Amino acid sequence: MEAFWLLFLVPFLATNSLDKAESVQLFDEIFGEGWWDNDKDKEWNKLMLEQNFQHQIDRQNTQIGQIEPNSIDQNPPLTESDQLGQIEPNLTDQNPPLTESDHSDTAKNTEDERKHKTVAKELGFNFITIYAWKKELGQSKPHHPHREQKELMKRYYEIKDTNTKFSDKDIAKMLNIGRTTLIRWKKQFKRQQLHPNSVDAQFVETA
């Protein structure tokens, strides 16, 4: 059975390696230069092997008439009657108008998503897999601008001051950020910077 898989996978991997230089270039654009090292090489090989097996199983299932689990074409396109029944947006929304920086962030995110989809298509994966790999390999970019980080840290200290029973992990979940992100931000934003009259600031002054 193992010999069968080897005979089956070797030609597949050989044909996929032809476009490896182009794929590496696209990965460098996504992850940034110097993202690769020996530790990540082992993780990458493990991910690739798992993904190749899953891809082969999906192809075999498709060939015998089953639908691929990752297929995005399972839903039929919307008809005019479907579109007429859509709910109109709420005209009383109090959202502020978009600024120029919001538009540039949207354009950058669209470009990143396009690159991810291109890489995924080249490698025969679902583009969500690329996001999962980036998260697993620690390559995710921060999604919070500086002012939002500061507001989240103010909120963190307010929660911590009102209820000391909450752990940092619990508060990070409430704020919808990672625990390690919270730890990094705590080093960056000291309590005294955010709340000059806080207990810690008074303690520092009397000591």
Tab-separated table of C-alpha atoms in Angstrom:
chain	number	residue	atom	x	y	z
A	1	MET	CA	0.000	0.000	0.000
A	2	GLU	CA	2.850	2.412	0.823
A	3	ALA	CA	4.517	1.620	-2.492
A	4	PHE	CA	1.275	2.515	-4.258
A	5	TRP	CA	1.173	5.922	-2.549
A	6	LEU	CA	4.826	6.547	-3.371
A	7	LEU	CA	4.235	5.734	-7.031
A	8	PHE	CA	1.225	7.972	-6.971
A	9	LEU	CA	2.779	10.940	-5.105
A	10	VAL	CA	6.236	11.133	-6.720
A	11	PRO	CA	4.988	12.183	-10.193
A	12	PHE	CA	2.497	14.555	-8.603
A	13	LEU	CA	5.189	16.247	-6.499
A	14	ALA	CA	7.555	16.369	-9.465
A	15	THR	CA	5.020	18.238	-11.608
A	16	ASN	CA	4.224	20.612	-8.771
A	17	SER	CA	7.912	21.420	-8.241
A	18	LEU	CA	8.160	22.948	-11.729
A	19	ASP	CA	6.399	26.083	-10.517
A	20	LYS	CA	8.209	26.132	-7.165
A	21	ALA	CA	10.291	29.248	-7.930
A	22	GLU	CA	7.190	31.226	-8.816
A	23	SER	CA	5.357	29.938	-5.747
A	24	VAL	CA	8.281	30.848	-3.475
A	25	GLN	CA	8.306	34.339	-4.959
A	26	LEU	CA	4.604	34.741	-4.227
A	27	PHE	CA	5.091	33.385	-0.712
A	28	ASP	CA	7.878	35.917	-0.172
A	29	GLU	CA	5.476	38.665	-1.221
A	30	ILE	CA	2.873	37.421	1.236
A	31	PHE	CA	5.034	36.514	4.207
A	32	GLY	CA	7.853	39.021	3.655
A	33	GLU	CA	11.522	38.390	3.012
A	34	GLY	CA	13.395	36.180	5.455
A	35	TRP	CA	10.322	34.418	6.811
A	36	TRP	CA	11.786	30.991	6.186
A	37	ASP	CA	14.162	29.150	8.515
A	38	ASN	CA	15.022	25.527	9.322
A	39	ASP	CA	12.383	25.163	12.039
A	40	LYS	CA	9.689	26.385	9.703
A	41	ASP	CA	11.012	24.064	6.997
A	42	LYS	CA	10.001	21.052	9.105
A	43	GLU	CA	6.572	22.552	9.782
A	44	TRP	CA	6.146	23.362	6.098
A	45	ASN	CA	7.026	19.830	5.003
A	46	LYS	CA	4.510	18.424	7.470
A	47	LEU	CA	1.807	20.805	6.263
A	48	MET	CA	2.574	20.065	2.612
A	49	LEU	CA	2.414	16.312	3.146
A	50	GLU	CA	-0.916	16.561	4.964
A	51	GLN	CA	-2.307	18.913	2.329
A	52	ASN	CA	-1.117	16.730	-0.573
A	53	PHE	CA	-2.825	13.676	0.897
A	54	GLN	CA	-6.039	15.626	1.403
A	55	HIS	CA	-5.823	17.041	-2.126
A	56	GLN	CA	-5.349	13.574	-3.607
A	57	ILE	CA	-8.299	12.210	-1.632
A	58	ASP	CA	-10.445	15.132	-2.803
A	59	ARG	CA	-9.441	14.490	-6.436
A	60	GLN	CA	-10.221	10.784	-6.117
A	61	ASN	CA	-13.616	11.546	-4.562
A	62	THR	CA	-14.375	13.956	-7.394
A	63	GLN	CA	-13.432	11.361	-10.001
A	64	ILE	CA	-15.841	8.805	-8.542
A	65	GLY	CA	-18.688	11.336	-8.501
A	66	GLN	CA	-18.497	12.763	-4.996
A	67	ILE	CA	-18.400	16.493	-4.367
A	68	GLU	CA	-15.164	17.982	-3.090
A	69	PRO	CA	-15.608	19.156	0.513
A	70	ASN	CA	-13.727	22.401	-0.197
A	71	SER	CA	-15.593	23.198	-3.395
A	72	ILE	CA	-16.992	26.718	-3.542
A	73	ASP	CA	-19.278	25.907	-6.475
A	74	GLN	CA	-21.832	23.920	-4.475
A	75	ASN	CA	-24.373	26.756	-4.323
A	76	PRO	CA	-26.119	27.853	-7.522
A	77	PRO	CA	-25.732	31.512	-8.556
A	78	LEU	CA	-28.378	33.967	-7.347
A	79	THR	CA	-31.260	34.735	-9.679
A	80	GLU	CA	-33.025	38.084	-10.072
A	81	SER	CA	-35.849	36.952	-7.811
A	82	ASP	CA	-33.318	36.022	-5.107
A	83	GLN	CA	-31.695	39.442	-5.310
A	84	LEU	CA	-35.025	41.287	-5.108
A	85	GLY	CA	-35.731	39.738	-1.703
A	86	GLN	CA	-32.565	41.056	-0.092
A	87	ILE	CA	-32.882	43.295	2.953
A	88	GLU	CA	-32.098	46.953	2.406
A	89	PRO	CA	-29.348	48.444	4.583
A	90	ASN	CA	-30.520	50.365	7.643
A	91	LEU	CA	-30.571	54.044	6.723
A	92	THR	CA	-30.350	55.129	10.364
A	93	ASP	CA	-26.891	53.635	10.913
A	94	GLN	CA	-24.629	55.988	12.837
A	95	ASN	CA	-21.393	54.830	11.211
A	96	PRO	CA	-19.005	57.685	10.413
A	97	PRO	CA	-18.075	58.205	6.758
A	98	LEU	CA	-15.025	56.348	5.514
A	99	THR	CA	-11.750	58.237	5.553
A	100	GLU	CA	-8.962	58.092	2.999
A	101	SER	CA	-6.935	55.748	5.242
A	102	ASP	CA	-9.927	53.385	5.453
A	103	HIS	CA	-9.989	53.209	1.656
A	104	SER	CA	-6.245	52.529	1.452
A	105	ASP	CA	-6.545	49.777	4.099
A	106	THR	CA	-9.378	48.206	2.113
A	107	ALA	CA	-7.340	48.343	-1.096
A	108	LYS	CA	-4.314	46.786	0.630
A	109	ASN	CA	-6.444	44.004	2.150
A	110	THR	CA	-7.991	43.314	-1.252
A	111	GLU	CA	-4.511	43.082	-2.798
A	112	ASP	CA	-3.337	40.713	-0.037
A	113	GLU	CA	-6.383	38.517	-0.504
A	114	ARG	CA	-5.780	38.435	-4.274
A	115	LYS	CA	-2.184	37.293	-3.679
A	116	HIS	CA	-3.346	34.617	-1.243
A	117	LYS	CA	-5.857	33.318	-3.755
A	118	THR	CA	-3.190	33.254	-6.487
A	119	VAL	CA	-0.787	31.265	-4.309
A	120	ALA	CA	-3.551	28.907	-3.234
A	121	LYS	CA	-4.578	28.315	-6.843
A	122	GLU	CA	-0.960	27.670	-7.896
A	123	LEU	CA	-0.513	25.129	-5.114
A	124	GLY	CA	-3.968	23.590	-5.494
A	125	PHE	CA	-5.208	24.619	-2.045
A	126	ASN	CA	-8.108	26.588	-0.662
A	127	PHE	CA	-6.965	30.191	0.026
A	128	ILE	CA	-8.184	29.918	3.626
A	129	THR	CA	-5.406	27.343	4.089
A	130	ILE	CA	-2.871	30.130	3.415
A	131	TYR	CA	-4.366	32.195	6.260
A	132	ALA	CA	-4.263	29.164	8.559
A	133	TRP	CA	-0.595	28.574	7.719
A	134	LYS	CA	0.282	32.221	8.312
A	135	LYS	CA	-1.421	32.089	11.695
A	136	GLU	CA	0.252	28.784	12.586
A	137	LEU	CA	3.679	30.050	11.504
A	138	GLY	CA	3.227	33.357	13.310
A	139	GLN	CA	3.151	35.486	10.157
A	140	SER	CA	-0.136	37.320	10.734
A	141	LYS	CA	0.095	41.081	10.528
A	142	PRO	CA	-1.472	43.212	13.266
A	143	HIS	CA	-5.008	44.285	12.495
A	144	HIS	CA	-5.257	47.088	15.057
A	145	PRO	CA	-3.936	50.598	14.387
A	146	HIS	CA	-2.058	52.328	17.211
A	147	ARG	CA	-5.058	54.363	18.408
A	148	GLU	CA	-7.205	51.214	18.554
A	149	GLN	CA	-4.484	49.396	20.522
A	150	LYS	CA	-4.461	52.273	22.996
A	151	GLU	CA	-8.263	52.175	23.362
A	152	LEU	CA	-8.219	48.403	23.887
A	153	MET	CA	-5.549	48.768	26.562
A	154	LYS	CA	-7.606	51.467	28.318
A	155	ARG	CA	-10.522	49.043	28.273
A	156	TYR	CA	-8.217	46.275	29.605
A	157	TYR	CA	-7.162	48.376	32.602
A	158	GLU	CA	-10.778	49.405	33.278
A	159	ILE	CA	-11.845	45.745	33.377
A	160	LYS	CA	-8.822	44.783	35.483
A	161	ASP	CA	-9.524	47.615	37.971
A	162	THR	CA	-13.214	46.756	38.361
A	163	ASN	CA	-12.855	42.982	38.618
A	164	THR	CA	-9.519	41.488	39.622
A	165	LYS	CA	-10.871	37.936	39.302
A	166	PHE	CA	-10.526	38.009	35.526
A	167	SER	CA	-7.255	36.632	34.209
A	168	ASP	CA	-5.407	38.240	31.308
A	169	LYS	CA	-6.506	35.322	29.142
A	170	ASP	CA	-10.181	36.001	29.945
A	171	ILE	CA	-9.854	39.720	29.312
A	172	ALA	CA	-8.016	39.081	26.032
A	173	LYS	CA	-10.970	36.938	24.917
A	174	MET	CA	-13.380	39.730	25.874
A	175	LEU	CA	-11.349	42.214	23.845
A	176	ASN	CA	-11.084	39.735	20.947
A	177	ILE	CA	-7.275	39.756	20.887
A	178	GLY	CA	-4.698	37.076	21.576
A	179	ARG	CA	-3.138	36.604	25.014
A	180	THR	CA	0.373	37.120	23.634
A	181	THR	CA	-0.804	40.301	21.903
A	182	LEU	CA	-2.141	41.538	25.235
A	183	ILE	CA	1.190	40.796	26.940
A	184	ARG	CA	3.080	42.655	24.200
A	185	TRP	CA	0.729	45.629	24.427
A	186	LYS	CA	1.036	45.716	28.233
A	187	LYS	CA	4.770	46.254	27.793
A	188	GLN	CA	4.118	48.914	25.177
A	189	PHE	CA	1.362	50.812	27.037
A	190	LYS	CA	2.041	51.280	30.717
A	191	ARG	CA	-0.931	51.933	32.986
A	192	GLN	CA	0.468	55.364	33.901
A	193	GLN	CA	0.387	56.453	30.244
A	194	LEU	CA	-3.286	55.558	29.862
A	195	HIS	CA	-4.594	56.478	33.335
A	196	PRO	CA	-2.373	59.014	35.142
A	197	ASN	CA	-4.447	58.707	38.357
A	198	SER	CA	-4.378	54.915	38.489
A	199	VAL	CA	-3.431	52.953	41.617
A	200	ASP	CA	-0.099	51.895	40.121
A	201	ALA	CA	0.817	55.501	39.321
A	202	GLN	CA	0.063	56.592	42.897
A	203	PHE	CA	2.045	53.647	44.252
A	204	VAL	CA	5.053	54.600	42.129
A	205	GLU	CA	4.873	58.217	43.316
A	206	THR	CA	4.776	57.288	47.044
A	207	ALA	CA	7.517	54.669	46.809
